PDB file of C-alpha atoms in Angstrom:
ATOM      1  CA  UNK A   1     -10.081   9.189  -0.211  1.00 82.00           C
ATOM      2  CA  UNK A   2     -13.403  10.108  -1.856  1.00 86.00           C
ATOM      3  CA  UNK A   3     -12.681  13.829  -2.170  1.00 88.00           C
ATOM      4  CA  UNK A   4     -11.841  14.326  -5.831  1.00 87.00           C
ATOM      5  CA  UNK A   5     -10.814  17.921  -5.122  1.00 89.00           C
ATOM      6  CA  UNK A   6      -7.705  16.791  -3.263  1.00 93.00           C
ATOM      7  CA  UNK A   7      -4.391  16.082  -5.025  1.00 94.00           C
ATOM      8  CA  UNK A   8      -4.028  12.447  -6.035  1.00 95.00           C
ATOM      9  CA  UNK A   9      -0.857  11.950  -4.013  1.00 94.00           C
ATOM     10  CA  UNK A  10      -2.648  13.155  -0.884  1.00 95.00           C
ATOM     11  CA  UNK A  11      -5.525  10.753  -1.523  1.00 96.00           C
ATOM     12  CA  UNK A  12      -3.022   7.957  -2.118  1.00 96.00           C
ATOM     13  CA  UNK A  13      -1.389   8.754   1.223  1.00 95.00           C
ATOM     14  CA  UNK A  14      -4.836   8.566   2.814  1.00 96.00           C
ATOM     15  CA  UNK A  15      -5.175   5.022   1.457  1.00 96.00           C
ATOM     16  CA  UNK A  16      -1.953   4.164   3.229  1.00 95.00           C
ATOM     17  CA  UNK A  17      -3.401   5.445   6.522  1.00 95.00           C
ATOM     18  CA  UNK A  18      -6.532   3.346   5.994  1.00 96.00           C
ATOM     19  CA  UNK A  19      -4.426   0.223   5.497  1.00 95.00           C
ATOM     20  CA  UNK A  20      -2.474   0.886   8.696  1.00 93.00           C
ATOM     21  CA  UNK A  21      -5.796   0.620  10.552  1.00 92.00           C
ATOM     22  CA  UNK A  22      -7.050  -2.480   8.753  1.00 94.00           C
ATOM     23  CA  UNK A  23      -4.948  -4.866   6.679  1.00 93.00           C
ATOM     24  CA  UNK A  24      -6.179  -8.479   6.579  1.00 92.00           C
ATOM     25  CA  UNK A  25      -3.100  -9.599   4.619  1.00 91.00           C
ATOM     26  CA  UNK A  26      -0.653  -7.386   6.516  1.00 89.00           C
ATOM     27  CA  UNK A  27       0.196  -3.892   5.320  1.00 91.00           C
ATOM     28  CA  UNK A  28       2.424  -4.651   2.343  1.00 91.00           C
ATOM     29  CA  UNK A  29       0.466  -7.622   1.047  1.00 92.00           C
ATOM     30  CA  UNK A  30      -2.873  -5.817   1.477  1.00 95.00           C
ATOM     31  CA  UNK A  31      -1.600  -2.833  -0.478  1.00 96.00           C
ATOM     32  CA  UNK A  32      -0.224  -5.103  -3.193  1.00 95.00           C
ATOM     33  CA  UNK A  33      -3.553  -6.935  -3.346  1.00 96.00           C
ATOM     34  CA  UNK A  34      -5.470  -3.682  -3.742  1.00 97.00           C
ATOM     35  CA  UNK A  35      -3.231  -2.491  -6.553  1.00 97.00           C
ATOM     36  CA  UNK A  36      -4.244  -5.609  -8.454  1.00 96.00           C
ATOM     37  CA  UNK A  37      -7.902  -5.916  -7.488  1.00 97.00           C
ATOM     38  CA  UNK A  38      -8.641  -2.206  -7.926  1.00 97.00           C
ATOM     39  CA  UNK A  39      -6.318  -1.946 -10.945  1.00 97.00           C
ATOM     40  CA  UNK A  40      -4.400   1.026  -9.537  1.00 97.00           C
ATOM     41  CA  UNK A  41      -2.167   2.213 -12.386  1.00 97.00           C
ATOM     42  CA  UNK A  42       1.437   3.249 -12.026  1.00 95.00           C
ATOM     43  CA  UNK A  43       0.421   6.811 -12.872  1.00 96.00           C
ATOM     44  CA  UNK A  44      -2.524   7.693 -10.637  1.00 96.00           C
ATOM     45  CA  UNK A  45      -3.645  10.310 -13.164  1.00 96.00           C
ATOM     46  CA  UNK A  46      -4.467   7.518 -15.601  1.00 97.00           C
ATOM     47  CA  UNK A  47      -7.376   6.304 -13.416  1.00 96.00           C
ATOM     48  CA  UNK A  48      -8.132   8.358 -10.281  1.00 95.00           C
ATOM     49  CA  UNK A  49     -11.225   6.253  -9.578  1.00 96.00           C
ATOM     50  CA  UNK A  50      -8.955   3.280  -8.842  1.00 97.00           C
ATOM     51  CA  UNK A  51      -8.261   4.753  -5.399  1.00 97.00           C
ATOM     52  CA  UNK A  52     -11.983   4.803  -4.661  1.00 97.00           C
ATOM     53  CA  UNK A  53     -12.327   1.179  -5.756  1.00 97.00           C
ATOM     54  CA  UNK A  54      -9.453   0.223  -3.461  1.00 98.00           C
ATOM     55  CA  UNK A  55     -10.793   1.955  -0.350  1.00 97.00           C
ATOM     56  CA  UNK A  56     -14.311   0.644  -0.977  1.00 97.00           C
ATOM     57  CA  UNK A  57     -13.028  -2.936  -1.034  1.00 98.00           C
ATOM     58  CA  UNK A  58     -11.091  -2.289   2.157  1.00 98.00           C
ATOM     59  CA  UNK A  59     -14.140  -0.699   3.807  1.00 97.00           C
ATOM     60  CA  UNK A  60     -16.422  -3.589   2.801  1.00 98.00           C
ATOM     61  CA  UNK A  61     -14.134  -6.069   4.525  1.00 97.00           C
ATOM     62  CA  UNK A  62     -13.637  -3.849   7.568  1.00 97.00           C
ATOM     63  CA  UNK A  63     -17.386  -3.605   8.168  1.00 97.00           C
ATOM     64  CA  UNK A  64     -17.573  -7.416   8.277  1.00 96.00           C
ATOM     65  CA  UNK A  65     -14.641  -7.578  10.670  1.00 95.00           C
ATOM     66  CA  UNK A  66     -16.048  -4.903  12.996  1.00 95.00           C
ATOM     67  CA  UNK A  67     -19.357  -6.735  13.273  1.00 95.00           C
ATOM     68  CA  UNK A  68     -17.627 -10.020  14.121  1.00 93.00           C
ATOM     69  CA  UNK A  69     -15.203  -8.331  16.522  1.00 91.00           C
ATOM     70  CA  UNK A  70     -18.088  -6.737  18.421  1.00 92.00           C
ATOM     71  CA  UNK A  71     -19.782 -10.137  18.714  1.00 91.00           C
ATOM     72  CA  UNK A  72     -16.565 -11.662  20.013  1.00 88.00           C
ATOM     73  CA  UNK A  73     -16.100  -8.870  22.560  1.00 88.00           C
ATOM     74  CA  UNK A  74     -19.639  -9.362  23.878  1.00 90.00           C
ATOM     75  CA  UNK A  75     -19.075 -13.130  24.025  1.00 86.00           C
ATOM     76  CA  UNK A  76     -15.850 -12.767  26.027  1.00 84.00           C
ATOM     77  CA  UNK A  77     -17.458 -10.368  28.499  1.00 88.00           C
ATOM     78  CA  UNK A  78     -20.250 -12.850  29.098  1.00 89.00           C
ATOM     79  CA  UNK A  79     -17.747 -15.691  29.564  1.00 83.00           C
ATOM     80  CA  UNK A  80     -15.708 -13.681  32.059  1.00 88.00           C
ATOM     81  CA  UNK A  81     -18.830 -12.840  34.062  1.00 87.00           C
ATOM     82  CA  UNK A  82     -19.512 -16.566  34.177  1.00 85.00           C
ATOM     83  CA  UNK A  83     -16.003 -17.219  35.504  1.00 86.00           C
ATOM     84  CA  UNK A  84     -14.459 -18.487  32.251  1.00 81.00           C
ATOM     85  CA  UNK A  85     -11.534 -16.091  31.884  1.00 80.00           C
ATOM     86  CA  UNK A  86      -9.256 -18.248  29.731  1.00 78.00           C
ATOM     87  CA  UNK A  87      -9.379 -17.205  26.095  1.00 71.00           C
ATOM     88  CA  UNK A  88     -10.926 -19.856  23.843  1.00 71.00           C
ATOM     89  CA  UNK A  89      -8.928 -21.699  21.221  1.00 68.00           C
ATOM     90  CA  UNK A  90      -8.600 -20.817  18.426  1.00 68.00           C
ATOM     91  CA  UNK A  91      -8.058 -17.155  19.099  1.00 76.00           C
ATOM     92  CA  UNK A  92      -9.683 -14.679  16.702  1.00 84.00           C
ATOM     93  CA  UNK A  93      -7.850 -14.493  13.409  1.00 83.00           C
ATOM     94  CA  UNK A  94      -7.259 -10.758  13.849  1.00 83.00           C
ATOM     95  CA  UNK A  95      -5.506 -11.035  17.236  1.00 74.00           C
ATOM     96  CA  UNK A  96      -1.821 -10.663  16.451  1.00 59.00           C
ATOM     97  CA  UNK A  97       0.812  -7.999  16.998  1.00 47.00           C
ATOM     98  CA  UNK A  98      -0.968  -5.377  14.947  1.00 44.00           C
ATOM     99  CA  UNK A  99      -2.203  -5.903  11.422  1.00 42.00           C
ATOM    100  CA  UNK A 100       1.332  -6.710  10.270  1.00 42.00           C
ATOM    101  CA  UNK A 101       2.031  -9.202  13.060  1.00 44.00           C
ATOM    102  CA  UNK A 102       4.257 -12.157  12.347  1.00 48.00           C
ATOM    103  CA  UNK A 103       1.719 -14.948  12.203  1.00 57.00           C
ATOM    104  CA  UNK A 104       3.747 -18.100  11.377  1.00 59.00           C
ATOM    105  CA  UNK A 105       0.969 -19.438   9.134  1.00 67.00           C
ATOM    106  CA  UNK A 106       1.030 -16.456   6.800  1.00 74.00           C
ATOM    107  CA  UNK A 107       4.052 -16.375   4.531  1.00 73.00           C
ATOM    108  CA  UNK A 108       2.830 -13.194   2.883  1.00 80.00           C
ATOM    109  CA  UNK A 109       3.981 -11.119   5.859  1.00 76.00           C
ATOM    110  CA  UNK A 110       7.480 -11.812   4.557  1.00 78.00           C
ATOM    111  CA  UNK A 111       6.649 -12.216   0.862  1.00 83.00           C
ATOM    112  CA  UNK A 112       3.830  -9.746   0.029  1.00 88.00           C
ATOM    113  CA  UNK A 113       3.281 -11.189  -3.452  1.00 88.00           C
ATOM    114  CA  UNK A 114       2.006 -14.573  -2.232  1.00 87.00           C
ATOM    115  CA  UNK A 115      -1.189 -13.491  -0.496  1.00 92.00           C
ATOM    116  CA  UNK A 116      -4.603 -15.030  -1.351  1.00 93.00           C
ATOM    117  CA  UNK A 117      -6.289 -13.753  -4.490  1.00 92.00           C
ATOM    118  CA  UNK A 118      -9.642 -13.559  -2.677  1.00 95.00           C
ATOM    119  CA  UNK A 119     -11.439 -10.249  -2.431  1.00 97.00           C
ATOM    120  CA  UNK A 120     -10.774  -8.973   1.085  1.00 97.00           C
ATOM    121  CA  UNK A 121     -14.406  -9.366   2.134  1.00 97.00           C
ATOM    122  CA  UNK A 122     -14.344 -13.006   0.996  1.00 97.00           C
ATOM    123  CA  UNK A 123     -11.219 -13.631   3.040  1.00 96.00           C
ATOM    124  CA  UNK A 124     -12.798 -12.049   6.137  1.00 96.00           C
ATOM    125  CA  UNK A 125     -15.977 -14.121   5.692  1.00 96.00           C
ATOM    126  CA  UNK A 126     -13.870 -17.253   5.388  1.00 95.00           C
ATOM    127  CA  UNK A 127     -11.856 -16.495   8.523  1.00 93.00           C
ATOM    128  CA  UNK A 128     -14.996 -15.630  10.478  1.00 94.00           C
ATOM    129  CA  UNK A 129     -16.582 -18.923   9.428  1.00 94.00           C
ATOM    130  CA  UNK A 130     -13.521 -20.875  10.572  1.00 91.00           C
ATOM    131  CA  UNK A 131     -13.612 -19.034  13.893  1.00 89.00           C
ATOM    132  CA  UNK A 132     -17.237 -20.120  14.277  1.00 88.00           C
ATOM    133  CA  UNK A 133     -16.222 -23.754  13.783  1.00 88.00           C
ATOM    134  CA  UNK A 134     -17.391 -24.176  10.202  1.00 92.00           C
ATOM    135  CA  UNK A 135     -15.415 -26.838   8.323  1.00 92.00           C
ATOM    136  CA  UNK A 136     -14.360 -25.418   4.982  1.00 93.00           C
ATOM    137  CA  UNK A 137     -12.613 -27.347   2.218  1.00 93.00           C
ATOM    138  CA  UNK A 138      -9.137 -26.548   0.993  1.00 94.00           C
ATOM    139  CA  UNK A 139      -6.594 -24.120   2.357  1.00 94.00           C
ATOM    140  CA  UNK A 140      -7.814 -22.274   5.485  1.00 92.00           C
ATOM    141  CA  UNK A 141      -6.797 -18.947   3.954  1.00 92.00           C
ATOM    142  CA  UNK A 142      -7.838 -19.149   0.303  1.00 94.00           C
ATOM    143  CA  UNK A 143      -9.689 -22.441  -0.167  1.00 94.00           C
ATOM    144  CA  UNK A 144      -7.222 -23.809  -2.719  1.00 94.00           C
ATOM    145  CA  UNK A 145      -7.323 -27.588  -2.817  1.00 91.00           C
ATOM    146  CA  UNK A 146      -4.462 -28.145  -5.234  1.00 90.00           C
ATOM    147  CA  UNK A 147      -1.109 -29.820  -4.611  1.00 92.00           C
ATOM    148  CA  UNK A 148       1.015 -28.559  -1.777  1.00 91.00           C
ATOM    149  CA  UNK A 149       4.350 -26.839  -2.335  1.00 88.00           C
ATOM    150  CA  UNK A 150       7.437 -27.854  -0.358  1.00 88.00           C
ATOM    151  CA  UNK A 151       9.776 -25.182   1.005  1.00 84.00           C
ATOM    152  CA  UNK A 152      13.122 -26.118   2.556  1.00 84.00           C
ATOM    153  CA  UNK A 153      14.196 -24.726   5.923  1.00 81.00           C
ATOM    154  CA  UNK A 154      17.711 -26.130   5.577  1.00 82.00           C
ATOM    155  CA  UNK A 155      17.034 -29.065   7.857  1.00 86.00           C
ATOM    156  CA  UNK A 156      13.429 -29.912   7.075  1.00 85.00           C
ATOM    157  CA  UNK A 157      10.473 -29.056   4.886  1.00 88.00           C
ATOM    158  CA  UNK A 158       7.428 -26.856   5.243  1.00 86.00           C
ATOM    159  CA  UNK A 159       4.290 -27.676   3.254  1.00 89.00           C
ATOM    160  CA  UNK A 160       2.658 -24.599   1.728  1.00 89.00           C
ATOM    161  CA  UNK A 161      -0.608 -23.930  -0.036  1.00 91.00           C
ATOM    162  CA  UNK A 162       0.066 -23.681  -3.765  1.00 89.00           C
ATOM    163  CA  UNK A 163      -2.377 -20.802  -4.063  1.00 89.00           C
ATOM    164  CA  UNK A 164      -1.253 -18.436  -1.295  1.00 90.00           C
ATOM    165  CA  UNK A 165       1.707 -20.025   0.556  1.00 86.00           C
ATOM    166  CA  UNK A 166      -0.244 -20.554   3.799  1.00 88.00           C
ATOM    167  CA  UNK A 167       1.695 -22.992   6.004  1.00 87.00           C
ATOM    168  CA  UNK A 168      -0.270 -26.240   5.934  1.00 88.00           C
ATOM    169  CA  UNK A 169       2.418 -28.303   7.679  1.00 88.00           C
ATOM    170  CA  UNK A 170       5.181 -26.593   9.719  1.00 85.00           C
ATOM    171  CA  UNK A 171       8.813 -27.591   9.960  1.00 86.00           C
ATOM    172  CA  UNK A 172       9.255 -30.790  12.010  1.00 87.00           C
ATOM    173  CA  UNK A 173      11.607 -28.932  14.368  1.00 85.00           C
ATOM    174  CA  UNK A 174       8.655 -26.926  15.658  1.00 78.00           C
ATOM    175  CA  UNK A 175      10.478 -23.610  15.311  1.00 78.00           C
ATOM    176  CA  UNK A 176       9.390 -20.602  13.297  1.00 74.00           C
ATOM    177  CA  UNK A 177      11.548 -19.784  10.306  1.00 74.00           C
ATOM    178  CA  UNK A 178      11.871 -16.473   8.550  1.00 71.00           C
ATOM    179  CA  UNK A 179      10.809 -16.823   4.946  1.00 69.00           C
ATOM    180  CA  UNK A 180      13.040 -15.787   2.068  1.00 70.00           C
ATOM    181  CA  UNK A 181      10.835 -14.000  -0.507  1.00 72.00           C
ATOM    182  CA  UNK A 182      10.317 -15.903  -3.718  1.00 70.00           C
ATOM    183  CA  UNK A 183      11.658 -12.914  -5.641  1.00 70.00           C
ATOM    184  CA  UNK A 184      13.706  -9.921  -4.442  1.00 73.00           C
ATOM    185  CA  UNK A 185      11.599  -6.815  -3.959  1.00 75.00           C
ATOM    186  CA  UNK A 186      11.838  -3.210  -2.888  1.00 82.00           C
ATOM    187  CA  UNK A 187       8.991  -1.734  -0.850  1.00 87.00           C
ATOM    188  CA  UNK A 188       9.452   1.608  -2.576  1.00 89.00           C
ATOM    189  CA  UNK A 189       8.910  -0.055  -5.936  1.00 88.00           C
ATOM    190  CA  UNK A 190       5.733  -1.726  -4.680  1.00 90.00           C
ATOM    191  CA  UNK A 191       4.469   1.536  -3.160  1.00 93.00           C
ATOM    192  CA  UNK A 192       5.153   3.344  -6.428  1.00 93.00           C
ATOM    193  CA  UNK A 193       3.452   0.488  -8.310  1.00 94.00           C
ATOM    194  CA  UNK A 194       6.391  -0.459 -10.503  1.00 91.00           C
ATOM    195  CA  UNK A 195       4.575  -3.781 -10.914  1.00 93.00           C
ATOM    196  CA  UNK A 196       1.630  -2.065 -12.646  1.00 95.00           C
ATOM    197  CA  UNK A 197       1.110  -0.531 -16.070  1.00 95.00           C
ATOM    198  CA  UNK A 198      -0.657   2.762 -16.726  1.00 94.00           C
ATOM    199  CA  UNK A 199      -3.755   0.874 -17.899  1.00 95.00           C
ATOM    200  CA  UNK A 200      -4.129  -0.861 -14.520  1.00 94.00           C
ATOM    201  CA  UNK A 201      -2.823  -4.249 -15.641  1.00 95.00           C
ATOM    202  CA  UNK A 202       0.173  -6.000 -14.052  1.00 93.00           C
ATOM    203  CA  UNK A 203       3.501  -5.198 -15.646  1.00 91.00           C
ATOM    204  CA  UNK A 204       4.814  -8.535 -16.965  1.00 86.00           C
ATOM    205  CA  UNK A 205       8.351  -7.143 -17.166  1.00 83.00           C
ATOM    206  CA  UNK A 206       8.602  -6.462 -13.422  1.00 81.00           C
ATOM    207  CA  UNK A 207      10.369  -8.366 -12.156  1.00 74.00           C
ATOM    208  CA  UNK A 208      11.585 -10.597 -14.984  1.00 65.00           C
ATOM    209  CA  UNK A 209      10.101 -14.078 -14.970  1.00 48.00           C
ATOM    210  CA  UNK A 210       7.351 -13.592 -12.367  1.00 50.00           C
ATOM    211  CA  UNK A 211       3.827 -14.681 -13.291  1.00 49.00           C
ATOM    212  CA  UNK A 212       1.648 -11.831 -12.016  1.00 47.00           C
ATOM    213  CA  UNK A 213      -1.510 -13.316 -13.492  1.00 44.00           C
ATOM    214  CA  UNK A 214      -1.563 -15.933 -10.707  1.00 46.00           C
ATOM    215  CA  UNK A 215      -2.521 -13.249  -8.202  1.00 47.00           C
ATOM    216  CA  UNK A 216      -5.142 -11.357 -10.183  1.00 43.00           C
ATOM    217  CA  UNK A 217      -8.679 -12.198  -8.909  1.00 41.00           C
TER     218      UNK A 217
END
């Protein structure tokens, strides 16, 4: 990623590998977030340093996660030696089926545009604090304290955070529902940054009618 002698497409592919190992918002949403926060242009040649900015943000957050994960591992070993083998509740925020696991609280696994606008390190700090029992105001994911958004399941309503679509109140039926993305999208278009301009700003014409500025930190 930092080797400027390599072709840009190879470095971009290396970013993809990095995200497969650590993606706080899930793979697609984390990549989309980085395109905005690091201002990765549609044409990589327009700003090669954007890839460095993206991987540095990812690395900053990963360092915080690794430190907390090591603490948690040491804590669990001590608890097991003391005979307390049951995992505590809540479980660590990173324990799901891989980084793109289907956590029912996180709509952005299905709709990668609706992730928090927080810098990844800020999101990790917030999740670590919640794991430690700190009471934080607003949405657990992004801290937004604005009005909730209702989303129909066909037979009930889910209450979502207006800032990032975190599920604040699940469907009364108690079942998990697959989320229909707010706008149709193609992963290839996201990967090729059709939503970005060559100057690193969001493309307001892709797709028509979507307010990209809501997700720019």
